[in-house]
Coordinates of C-alpha atoms in Angstrom, one line a residue:
Chain A
M1 CA 148.4 92.4 98.2
T2 CA 146.1 94.5 97.6
L3 CA 143.6 91.9 97.2
S4 CA 141.8 93.2 100.3
A5 CA 142.9 96.7 98.3
V6 CA 140.8 95.6 95.4
A7 CA 138.2 94.2 97.5
R8 CA 138.2 97.5 99.7
T9 CA 137.3 99.7 96.5
A10 CA 134.1 97.9 96.2
P11 CA 131.0 100.3 96.5
A12 CA 129.8 100.8 100.3
P13 CA 126.5 99.9 101.2
A14 CA 124.2 102.7 100.3
G15 CA 122.3 104.7 103.2
S16 CA 124.9 105.2 105.6
R17 CA 126.3 108.5 103.8
R18 CA 125.3 110.6 107.0
A19 CA 127.1 108.2 109.2
R20 CA 130.0 108.3 107.2
R21 CA 130.1 111.8 106.7
R22 CA 129.7 112.5 110.5
S23 CA 132.9 109.9 111.0
A24 CA 134.8 111.8 108.5
R25 CA 134.4 114.7 110.7
R26 CA 135.6 113.2 113.8
I27 CA 139.2 111.7 113.5
P28 CA 139.6 108.4 115.6
P29 CA 142.5 108.7 118.3
S30 CA 143.9 105.7 116.7
V31 CA 144.3 107.5 113.6
L32 CA 145.5 110.7 114.8
L33 CA 148.1 108.6 116.9
S34 CA 149.0 106.9 113.4
V35 CA 149.7 110.2 111.8
L36 CA 151.5 111.3 115.0
V37 CA 153.8 108.3 114.3
L38 CA 154.3 109.5 110.7
I39 CA 154.8 112.7 111.7
V40 CA 158.0 111.6 113.4
V41 CA 159.1 109.1 111.0
V42 CA 159.1 111.8 108.3
A43 CA 161.0 114.2 110.6
W44 CA 163.8 111.6 111.3
S45 CA 164.2 110.9 107.7
V46 CA 164.3 114.6 106.8
A47 CA 166.6 115.9 109.7
P48 CA 168.1 112.9 111.7
G49 CA 170.6 115.0 113.1
L50 CA 168.1 116.9 115.6
F51 CA 167.2 113.6 117.0
T52 CA 170.3 112.0 117.8
S53 CA 173.7 113.6 118.4
Q54 CA 175.5 110.1 118.2
D55 CA 177.3 108.8 115.1
P56 CA 175.7 106.1 113.2
V57 CA 178.6 105.0 111.5
N58 CA 181.4 105.0 113.8
G59 CA 181.2 103.1 117.1
I60 CA 182.9 103.8 120.6
P61 CA 184.7 100.4 121.1
A62 CA 184.4 100.8 125.0
D63 CA 180.3 100.5 124.5
L64 CA 180.0 97.4 122.9
F65 CA 176.4 95.4 123.4
R66 CA 175.0 97.9 125.8
P67 CA 171.5 96.9 126.6
P68 CA 168.7 99.8 126.2
S69 CA 169.6 102.6 128.4
A70 CA 168.8 106.2 129.1
A71 CA 172.0 107.3 127.1
H72 CA 171.2 104.4 124.5
W73 CA 167.3 104.1 124.1
F74 CA 167.9 101.1 121.6
G75 CA 171.2 99.9 122.9
T76 CA 174.6 99.8 120.9
D77 CA 175.5 97.2 118.6
Q78 CA 178.8 94.7 117.9
I79 CA 181.0 97.9 117.2
G80 CA 179.7 100.0 119.8
R81 CA 177.4 102.2 117.7
D82 CA 174.0 103.7 119.3
V83 CA 171.1 101.6 117.7
F84 CA 168.5 104.4 118.1
S85 CA 171.0 106.7 115.9
R86 CA 171.4 103.8 113.6
V87 CA 167.6 103.6 113.1
V88 CA 166.9 107.1 112.7
H89 CA 169.7 107.9 110.1
G90 CA 168.2 104.6 108.3
T91 CA 164.9 106.4 107.9
A92 CA 165.6 108.4 105.5
S93 CA 166.6 105.5 102.9
S94 CA 163.8 103.1 104.2
V95 CA 160.9 105.6 103.8
T96 CA 162.1 107.4 100.6
S97 CA 162.8 104.2 98.8
A98 CA 159.1 103.3 99.7
L99 CA 157.8 106.5 98.3
V100 CA 159.8 105.9 95.3
A101 CA 158.3 102.5 94.7
V102 CA 154.6 103.8 95.5
A103 CA 155.4 106.8 93.2
I104 CA 156.4 104.3 90.1
G105 CA 153.2 102.1 90.7
L106 CA 150.9 104.9 90.9
V107 CA 152.3 106.7 87.9
V108 CA 152.7 103.7 85.7
G109 CA 150.0 101.7 87.1
G110 CA 147.6 104.6 87.2
L111 CA 148.5 105.6 83.5
I112 CA 148.0 102.1 82.2
G113 CA 144.5 101.7 84.3
L114 CA 143.3 105.3 83.2
L115 CA 144.0 104.8 79.6
S116 CA 142.4 101.1 79.8
G117 CA 139.4 102.1 81.2
F118 CA 139.0 105.3 79.6
L119 CA 139.6 104.6 76.1
G120 CA 138.3 100.8 76.1
G121 CA 138.3 98.5 73.3
I122 CA 141.5 97.1 71.6
V123 CA 143.6 99.5 74.2
D124 CA 141.9 98.0 77.1
A125 CA 142.1 94.6 75.9
T126 CA 145.9 94.9 75.2
L127 CA 147.0 96.5 78.4
A128 CA 144.3 93.9 80.5
R129 CA 146.7 91.1 79.1
F130 CA 149.7 93.0 80.1
V131 CA 148.2 93.6 83.5
D132 CA 147.7 89.8 83.5
V133 CA 151.0 89.1 82.9
L134 CA 152.6 91.4 85.4
L135 CA 150.1 89.8 88.0
A136 CA 151.0 86.2 87.0
I137 CA 154.5 86.5 87.8
P138 CA 154.6 86.5 91.9
S139 CA 155.6 90.0 93.0
F140 CA 158.5 89.1 95.1
L141 CA 160.0 87.3 92.6
M142 CA 159.5 89.9 90.3
A143 CA 161.1 92.3 92.7
V144 CA 164.0 90.0 93.3
V145 CA 164.7 89.5 89.4
V146 CA 164.4 93.4 88.7
V147 CA 166.5 94.3 91.6
S148 CA 169.3 91.5 90.5
A149 CA 169.0 92.9 87.0
L150 CA 169.7 96.5 88.0
G151 CA 172.3 95.9 90.8
F152 CA 172.1 95.7 94.6
E153 CA 171.5 99.2 95.4
T154 CA 168.4 100.5 97.7
I155 CA 167.2 102.6 95.1
N156 CA 167.0 99.5 92.8
A157 CA 165.3 97.9 95.3
A158 CA 162.7 100.9 95.2
I159 CA 162.5 100.5 91.6
A160 CA 162.0 96.9 91.6
T161 CA 159.2 97.1 94.3
G162 CA 157.5 99.7 92.3
V163 CA 157.6 97.5 89.2
S164 CA 155.9 94.9 91.2
A165 CA 153.0 97.2 92.4
V166 CA 151.9 98.3 88.8
A167 CA 149.7 95.7 88.3
V168 CA 147.8 96.3 91.3
F169 CA 147.3 100.2 90.6
A170 CA 146.4 99.5 87.0
R171 CA 143.5 97.2 88.1
V172 CA 142.0 99.6 90.8
M173 CA 142.3 102.7 88.5
R174 CA 140.7 100.8 85.7
S175 CA 137.8 99.6 87.8
E176 CA 137.5 103.3 89.4
V177 CA 137.4 104.8 85.9
L178 CA 135.0 102.3 84.5
K179 CA 132.3 103.0 87.4
T180 CA 132.9 106.9 87.3
R181 CA 132.8 106.7 83.2
S182 CA 129.0 105.2 83.2
A183 CA 127.9 107.3 86.1
V184 CA 125.0 109.6 85.1
F185 CA 126.7 113.0 85.7
V186 CA 129.8 112.0 83.2
E187 CA 127.0 111.2 80.7
A188 CA 125.5 114.4 81.0
A189 CA 129.0 116.1 80.7
L190 CA 129.6 114.3 77.7
V191 CA 126.3 115.1 76.3
L192 CA 126.7 119.1 77.4
G193 CA 129.4 118.8 75.0
G194 CA 132.4 118.6 77.4
S195 CA 135.5 117.5 75.8
R196 CA 137.0 114.0 76.7
W197 CA 140.2 115.4 78.0
H198 CA 137.8 117.8 80.0
V199 CA 135.8 114.9 81.4
L200 CA 138.8 113.0 82.1
L201 CA 140.5 115.7 84.2
R202 CA 137.8 117.2 85.4
H203 CA 135.4 114.3 86.4
V204 CA 136.9 110.7 86.2
L205 CA 140.5 111.5 87.7
P206 CA 139.1 113.3 90.8
N207 CA 136.4 110.6 91.5
A208 CA 138.9 107.8 91.3
S209 CA 141.7 109.6 93.3
R210 CA 140.2 108.5 96.6
S211 CA 140.4 105.0 96.1
V212 CA 143.9 105.3 94.4
L213 CA 144.8 107.5 97.3
Q214 CA 143.6 104.7 100.0
L215 CA 145.5 101.9 97.5
A216 CA 148.9 104.2 97.6
V217 CA 148.7 104.6 101.6
L218 CA 148.4 100.9 101.8
Q219 CA 150.9 100.0 99.3
F220 CA 153.2 102.4 100.9
G221 CA 153.3 100.4 104.1
L222 CA 153.8 96.8 101.8
S223 CA 156.7 98.7 99.8
I224 CA 158.5 99.3 103.2
L225 CA 158.0 95.7 103.9
T226 CA 159.2 94.7 100.7
I227 CA 162.2 96.7 100.6
A228 CA 163.3 95.6 104.2
S229 CA 162.9 92.0 103.0
L230 CA 165.1 92.9 100.0
A231 CA 167.4 94.4 102.2
F232 CA 167.2 91.6 104.6
L233 CA 168.4 89.4 101.9
G234 CA 171.2 91.7 101.3
Y235 CA 169.6 93.1 97.9
G236 CA 170.1 96.7 99.4
D237 CA 172.7 99.0 100.0
P238 CA 175.8 97.2 101.8
P239 CA 176.9 98.1 105.5
P240 CA 177.3 101.0 107.0
A241 CA 174.0 101.8 105.5
S242 CA 171.4 101.4 108.4
D243 CA 168.1 100.3 106.2
W244 CA 165.8 99.0 108.6
G245 CA 165.9 95.8 107.0
L246 CA 169.6 95.5 107.1
L247 CA 169.6 96.2 110.8
V248 CA 167.4 93.2 111.4
S249 CA 169.5 91.0 109.2
I250 CA 172.8 91.8 110.7
G251 CA 171.3 92.0 114.3
K252 CA 169.9 88.6 114.1
D253 CA 173.7 87.0 114.0
Y254 CA 173.6 88.0 117.8
P255 CA 171.2 86.4 119.6
L256 CA 172.5 87.7 123.0
A257 CA 171.7 91.4 121.9
P258 CA 168.2 91.1 121.0
W259 CA 167.4 94.7 121.1
L260 CA 169.6 94.7 117.5
V261 CA 166.9 93.0 116.0
W262 CA 163.8 94.3 117.8
A263 CA 164.3 98.0 117.8
P264 CA 164.5 98.1 114.0
A265 CA 161.7 95.8 113.9
F266 CA 159.6 97.6 116.4
V267 CA 160.0 100.8 114.1
T268 CA 159.2 99.1 111.1
I269 CA 156.0 97.3 112.4
L270 CA 154.7 100.8 114.0
T271 CA 155.5 102.5 110.9
V272 CA 153.4 100.1 108.5
L273 CA 150.7 99.8 111.0
S274 CA 150.0 103.3 111.2
L275 CA 149.9 103.3 107.2
N276 CA 147.6 100.6 107.2
R277 CA 145.3 102.4 110.0
I278 CA 145.3 105.4 107.9
S279 CA 144.4 103.3 104.7
R280 CA 141.6 101.7 106.2
W281 CA 140.0 105.0 107.6
L282 CA 140.4 106.5 104.2
R283 CA 138.4 103.6 102.7
K284 CA 136.0 103.9 105.5
T285 CA 135.2 107.7 105.1
A286 CA 135.6 107.4 101.2
Chain B
M1 CA 126.1 70.8 88.5
A2 CA 127.3 72.0 85.5
D3 CA 123.9 71.5 83.2
R4 CA 122.5 74.2 85.6
V5 CA 125.4 76.7 84.5
G6 CA 124.4 75.7 80.9
N7 CA 126.8 73.3 79.4
R8 CA 127.7 75.3 76.0
G9 CA 128.4 78.5 77.6
Y10 CA 130.5 76.6 80.2
V11 CA 132.5 75.0 77.6
T12 CA 132.9 78.3 75.6
Y13 CA 134.2 79.8 78.8
A14 CA 136.5 77.5 80.0
L15 CA 138.1 77.3 76.5
R16 CA 138.5 81.0 76.4
R17 CA 139.8 81.1 79.8
A18 CA 142.4 78.4 79.3
A19 CA 143.5 79.9 75.9
Q20 CA 144.2 83.4 77.8
A21 CA 146.3 81.3 80.3
V22 CA 148.6 79.9 77.5
V23 CA 149.1 83.5 76.0
V24 CA 149.6 84.9 79.8
I25 CA 152.1 82.3 80.4
L26 CA 154.2 82.8 77.2
L27 CA 154.2 86.7 77.8
A28 CA 155.3 86.1 81.1
Y29 CA 158.3 84.1 79.9
V30 CA 159.0 86.9 77.3
L31 CA 158.7 89.8 79.9
T32 CA 161.0 87.9 82.4
F33 CA 163.6 87.2 79.4
V34 CA 163.3 91.2 78.6
V35 CA 163.7 92.2 82.5
I36 CA 166.9 89.7 82.4
S37 CA 168.5 91.0 79.2
V38 CA 168.4 94.3 80.8
L39 CA 171.2 93.6 82.9
P40 CA 173.9 95.6 82.3
G41 CA 177.6 94.1 81.7
D42 CA 177.9 90.8 80.5
P43 CA 177.6 88.8 83.3
V44 CA 177.0 85.6 81.5
T45 CA 180.7 85.2 80.3
T46 CA 182.0 86.6 83.4
T47 CA 180.3 83.8 85.3
L48 CA 181.4 81.5 82.8
R49 CA 185.1 82.5 82.5
N50 CA 185.1 82.4 86.5
P51 CA 187.9 80.1 87.3
Q52 CA 185.6 78.4 90.0
S53 CA 182.9 77.4 87.9
G54 CA 185.7 75.3 86.0
F55 CA 184.4 75.5 82.4
T56 CA 186.9 74.8 79.8
E57 CA 187.2 77.4 76.6
E58 CA 185.3 74.8 74.5
Q59 CA 182.6 74.6 77.0
I60 CA 182.1 77.9 77.2
A61 CA 182.0 78.3 73.4
R62 CA 179.2 75.5 73.6
I63 CA 177.4 77.2 75.8
V64 CA 177.6 80.7 74.2
S65 CA 176.5 79.3 71.0
Y66 CA 173.7 77.3 72.6
Y67 CA 172.3 80.2 74.2
G68 CA 173.1 82.5 71.0
L69 CA 174.8 85.1 73.3
D70 CA 176.5 86.2 70.2
Q71 CA 173.3 87.2 68.5
P72 CA 171.0 90.0 69.1
V73 CA 168.7 89.9 71.9
L74 CA 165.4 89.3 69.6
V75 CA 167.1 86.0 67.9
Q76 CA 168.0 84.9 71.7
L77 CA 164.4 85.4 72.9
W78 CA 163.2 83.6 69.8
H79 CA 165.5 80.6 70.5
S80 CA 165.0 80.9 74.1
L81 CA 161.1 80.7 73.7
S82 CA 161.1 77.8 71.2
R83 CA 163.3 75.4 73.3
F84 CA 161.0 76.4 76.1
L85 CA 158.1 75.2 74.4
T86 CA 159.7 72.1 73.8
G87 CA 160.3 71.8 77.7
D88 CA 164.0 72.2 77.4
L89 CA 164.6 75.1 80.0
G90 CA 168.5 75.2 79.1
V91 CA 171.6 74.6 81.5
S92 CA 172.6 76.3 84.6
L93 CA 175.7 78.4 84.2
R94 CA 176.8 77.8 87.8
T95 CA 176.9 74.1 87.8
N96 CA 176.5 73.0 84.1
L97 CA 173.5 70.9 84.9
P98 CA 170.3 70.9 83.1
V99 CA 168.1 73.7 84.6
S100 CA 165.1 71.3 84.5
H101 CA 167.4 68.8 86.9
L102 CA 168.2 71.6 89.3
V103 CA 164.7 72.9 89.6
A104 CA 163.0 69.3 90.0
E105 CA 165.4 68.5 92.7
V106 CA 163.9 71.5 94.7
V107 CA 160.3 71.7 93.7
P108 CA 159.0 69.2 96.2
S109 CA 160.3 70.6 99.2
T110 CA 158.9 73.8 98.4
L111 CA 155.4 72.2 97.4
V112 CA 155.2 70.8 100.8
L113 CA 156.0 74.2 102.5
A114 CA 153.4 76.0 100.1
A115 CA 150.9 73.7 100.4
S116 CA 151.1 73.6 104.7
A117 CA 151.5 77.3 104.7
L118 CA 148.0 77.5 102.7
A119 CA 146.5 75.1 105.0
I120 CA 147.7 76.9 108.2
A121 CA 146.6 80.1 106.6
V122 CA 143.1 78.8 105.9
V123 CA 142.8 77.3 109.4
L124 CA 144.2 80.3 110.9
A125 CA 141.8 82.8 108.8
F126 CA 138.7 80.8 110.0
T127 CA 139.6 80.9 113.6
I128 CA 140.2 84.5 113.5
A129 CA 136.7 85.1 111.4
F130 CA 134.7 83.1 113.8
G131 CA 136.2 84.4 116.9
V132 CA 135.3 87.9 115.7
Q133 CA 131.9 86.8 115.3
Y134 CA 131.3 84.5 117.9
L135 CA 133.7 85.4 121.0
P136 CA 132.3 87.4 123.6
R137 CA 132.9 91.3 124.1
P138 CA 136.1 92.3 124.5
F139 CA 137.9 89.3 122.9
G140 CA 135.9 89.2 119.9
P141 CA 136.1 92.8 118.7
A142 CA 140.0 92.5 119.7
L143 CA 140.6 89.7 117.2
R144 CA 139.7 92.3 114.6
A145 CA 142.9 94.0 114.8
F146 CA 144.8 90.7 114.1
P147 CA 144.7 90.8 110.2
S148 CA 145.9 94.5 110.2
L149 CA 148.8 93.3 112.7
F150 CA 149.7 90.5 110.7
L151 CA 150.0 92.4 107.5
S152 CA 152.3 94.9 109.3
V153 CA 154.6 92.3 110.4
P154 CA 157.6 91.7 108.0
T155 CA 157.7 87.8 107.2
F156 CA 161.7 87.6 108.2
L157 CA 160.8 89.0 111.5
I158 CA 158.2 86.2 112.0
G159 CA 160.7 83.5 111.2
L160 CA 163.2 84.9 113.2
L161 CA 160.6 84.9 116.4
L162 CA 159.6 81.5 115.9
I163 CA 163.1 80.2 115.5
Q164 CA 164.2 82.1 118.8
L165 CA 161.2 81.0 120.6
F166 CA 160.5 77.3 119.6
S167 CA 164.2 76.3 118.5
F168 CA 166.4 78.2 120.6
Q169 CA 164.5 78.6 123.8
L170 CA 161.9 75.6 123.9
G171 CA 164.4 73.3 121.6
L172 CA 161.3 72.1 119.8
F173 CA 163.2 71.8 116.5
R174 CA 166.7 72.3 115.2
V175 CA 167.1 74.8 112.4
I176 CA 169.9 72.3 111.1
D177 CA 167.6 69.6 110.4
S178 CA 165.2 71.5 108.4
D179 CA 163.4 68.9 106.9
S180 CA 161.6 67.6 110.1
G181 CA 158.3 68.0 110.7
L182 CA 158.3 70.6 113.4
A183 CA 160.7 72.8 111.4
T184 CA 158.5 72.4 108.3
F185 CA 155.3 73.5 110.3
F186 CA 157.2 76.5 111.7
A187 CA 158.6 77.9 108.3
A188 CA 155.0 77.0 107.0
L189 CA 153.4 79.1 109.6
T190 CA 155.8 81.9 108.8
L191 CA 154.9 81.9 105.3
G192 CA 151.1 81.5 106.4
I193 CA 150.6 84.3 108.8
F194 CA 150.6 86.9 105.9
V195 CA 148.6 85.0 103.7
S196 CA 146.1 84.4 106.7
A197 CA 145.8 88.0 107.5
Q198 CA 144.5 88.6 103.6
I199 CA 141.8 85.4 103.8
A200 CA 140.9 86.4 107.0
E201 CA 139.7 90.0 106.1
V202 CA 137.9 88.6 103.0
L203 CA 136.2 86.5 105.1
I204 CA 135.1 88.7 108.0
A205 CA 134.1 91.3 105.8
N206 CA 131.5 88.7 104.2
L207 CA 130.2 86.9 107.3
D208 CA 129.5 91.0 108.4
Q209 CA 127.6 91.3 105.1
E210 CA 126.0 87.9 105.3
A211 CA 124.8 88.4 109.1
R212 CA 123.1 91.8 107.6
Q213 CA 121.2 89.9 105.3
E214 CA 117.3 90.0 105.7
Y215 CA 117.4 86.0 105.4
A216 CA 119.6 86.0 108.3
G217 CA 117.4 88.2 110.1
V218 CA 114.5 86.0 109.2
A219 CA 116.2 82.7 110.5
R220 CA 116.9 84.4 113.9
S221 CA 113.5 85.4 114.3
R222 CA 112.8 81.9 113.8
G223 CA 114.6 80.8 116.7
L224 CA 118.0 79.9 114.8
G225 CA 120.7 79.8 117.2
Q226 CA 124.0 81.5 116.2
V227 CA 126.0 78.4 115.7
Q228 CA 123.1 76.6 113.5
L229 CA 122.7 80.1 111.8
L230 CA 126.5 80.2 111.0
L231 CA 126.5 76.7 110.0
R232 CA 123.5 76.3 108.1
H233 CA 123.2 79.7 106.3
L234 CA 126.1 82.1 106.3
L235 CA 129.2 79.7 106.4
K236 CA 129.0 78.6 102.6
P237 CA 128.3 82.1 101.0
S238 CA 130.7 83.7 103.0
A239 CA 133.7 80.8 102.5
L240 CA 133.1 80.3 98.7
P241 CA 135.2 83.4 97.8
V242 CA 138.2 82.3 99.9
V243 CA 138.5 79.6 97.1
T244 CA 139.2 82.7 94.5
V245 CA 141.5 84.5 97.1
L246 CA 143.3 81.2 98.1
A247 CA 144.2 81.0 94.2
L248 CA 145.6 84.5 94.4
M249 CA 147.7 83.8 97.5
V250 CA 149.6 81.0 95.6
G251 CA 151.9 84.0 94.3
E252 CA 152.4 85.2 97.6
V253 CA 153.4 81.9 98.9
L254 CA 156.0 81.1 96.1
G255 CA 157.6 84.6 96.3
G256 CA 157.6 84.4 100.1
S257 CA 159.4 80.8 100.1
V258 CA 162.7 83.1 99.0
I259 CA 162.8 84.5 102.6
T260 CA 161.2 81.5 104.4
E261 CA 163.9 79.3 103.0
A262 CA 166.4 81.4 103.4
I263 CA 165.9 82.0 107.4
F264 CA 165.0 78.5 107.9
G265 CA 167.8 77.3 105.8
R266 CA 165.7 74.7 103.9
A267 CA 166.6 73.9 100.0
G268 CA 163.9 74.8 98.1
V269 CA 163.1 77.0 95.2
G270 CA 163.3 79.9 97.0
S271 CA 166.7 79.4 98.0
L272 CA 167.5 78.4 94.5
V273 CA 166.5 81.7 93.4
Q274 CA 168.7 83.3 96.0
R275 CA 171.4 81.1 94.9
S276 CA 171.0 82.1 91.3
V277 CA 170.9 85.8 92.0
S278 CA 173.8 85.8 94.1
T279 CA 175.7 83.8 91.1
Q280 CA 174.0 85.7 88.4
D281 CA 172.8 81.8 87.1
L282 CA 170.2 83.6 84.5
P283 CA 168.9 80.3 82.7
V284 CA 168.0 79.2 86.2
L285 CA 166.1 82.7 87.2
Q286 CA 164.2 82.5 83.9
A287 CA 163.0 79.0 84.5
V288 CA 162.0 79.3 88.2
V289 CA 160.0 82.7 87.5
T290 CA 158.2 81.3 84.4
L291 CA 157.3 78.1 86.3
A292 CA 156.1 80.4 89.3
A293 CA 153.8 82.1 86.7
V294 CA 152.9 79.2 85.4
V295 CA 151.9 77.4 88.6
F296 CA 149.8 80.7 89.6
V297 CA 147.9 81.0 86.0
V298 CA 147.1 77.4 86.1
V299 CA 145.5 77.3 89.9
N300 CA 143.8 80.5 89.3
L301 CA 142.6 79.0 86.2
V302 CA 141.3 76.1 87.7
A303 CA 139.7 78.2 90.6
D304 CA 138.2 80.4 87.9
L305 CA 136.7 77.0 86.3
V306 CA 135.5 75.6 89.5
Y307 CA 133.7 78.5 90.8
P308 CA 130.8 78.7 88.8
L309 CA 130.3 75.1 89.6
L310 CA 130.6 76.0 93.4
D311 CA 128.5 78.8 93.3
P312 CA 125.0 78.6 91.3
R313 CA 124.9 82.5 91.6
V314 CA 127.4 82.7 89.0
R315 CA 125.9 82.2 85.7
L316 CA 127.8 82.1 82.5
L317 CA 126.6 84.1 79.7
A318 CA 128.1 84.0 76.1
G319 CA 131.3 82.5 77.5
Q320 CA 131.7 85.1 80.0
R321 CA 131.5 85.0 83.9
R322 CA 128.7 87.1 85.2
S323 CA 127.3 87.3 88.6
T324 CA 123.6 87.3 89.0
A325 CA 123.6 87.8 92.3
R326 CA 124.3 91.2 94.1
P327 CA 127.9 92.5 93.9
E328 CA 129.8 91.2 96.9
P329 CA 132.6 93.5 98.4
G330 CA 134.5 90.4 99.3
V331 CA 134.7 88.7 95.7
P332 CA 137.4 89.8 93.7
E333 CA 137.3 90.3 90.3
P334 CA 138.5 86.8 88.9
G335 CA 142.2 87.0 87.8
V336 CA 142.7 89.9 90.0
A337 CA 145.4 89.2 91.9
A338 CA 147.3 90.4 94.7
R339 CA 150.9 90.6 95.4

């Protein structure tokens, strides 16, 4: 997605610098809330045992399909497992795989964009065609093909999602590099005898990093959605894994226990919404 | 309007873009082929020798030699690509039918779904964007949160919710009867919501920006009402970039059809992809991905070629597209796409 991401990296209208600086100092409550959500999610994925003592894999046969209650916050599933525990234990896989996807997109796409924008000429033309090709293949189809080539595992779904995000990172990085390259201070650095590497590392990269960071946060949320979709289709780790998308996919077969769908869905939406909010805020204050 | 743009520049531009499009399509075929042949193991012969597929040894030998499976990958690629250029998409490993036959069977259903999804997305996006601008205080600004929310909800969840609500509870349509009008509508809505959020974001940003322009202030000071101002002045410059966005969204819709068709039980390109993935029917997969790329590239080519004709501010200089207008944040570079 990313169209909006590309649109967002366009220069903000000048003249509101002071206003922007002011808004940067005062963090809006919704952003604080989003950060809080992410802290909880990260904590779940690092130490799920701290948040729930119930077994995510083995159920209690006496407790089938219990609706949400004080004992089972998100209810229990078809074999008596605590759904809250399953969601918490599924976080690590759902979130780290999205992180892997973003890392792949960021490193590969960023490198392509950097070389393309900084070197220009034939390198730029060649890489631009390559990026065009990546863009031409609908990214979800690309992810499906890659994951079916690598095998149905969550880590492969993450790689597939990362591959499908390369083009977007390359585009944004390239346009940022081009923007900075033509800036007066970069020309000055070159005139003063700065080497190309020096200019690249000291001036071009730091200036591009803000837009790319904002894109990375946005892609993090999108990757969670893509990986959840792949898991939903059964292209991730099989049960008893409890990736959020997989939980929804299994839960949908039990319409009389709607919490099986809503609990993991709610957590997914809240996480992605928080990431989008932070990305938006980064864009505004950039 | 073409002569205002300058015919010669336009023709050069059009030819260049068309040539690029052809190159991109060919490379997309190659890239897909490379990704697919990375496949570990030998799924082709595994599928072929699966007793369920019912191939005789003779047929297997014919297919193996047809695809040149006993030859190096580069030779295979060459054969495959030259067949593609003559319009031959190969033979399905699962059904032993020509791939073109299988694909042609499901294309109409997906086309209907995709076109309705895009139409719904446009209507939704314009409704949201206008609401943001013109609804009274608590409602208008509250609508601004919608695109962000739509972008955070997984497509499969929207589908499940719609089915739960309108099929199971209200009985408006039956999922089994997946080609009925209402079932198609809800499937298209599922697919369209994510797309509408992207269009709405661009539209809202553009309307905000246009409303701040001097000409809008002048029009207002001369006593033009809000609705008149929108219809006569703001709408056109804000809505034109939607053409570009819409073209980019074609990829989104084609990719999303895999999920939507799975949930709504529709027979289409998306469900063909899913079936081909689970049965490792590589020729079908190769064909569908390439066709999706062809559709995406052609639609975006058309959008790029039509755009300068719609928007006289975009002039063509020396075969390149350049804007003489101020940079617009809502207008993506031509060819920039979106996931």
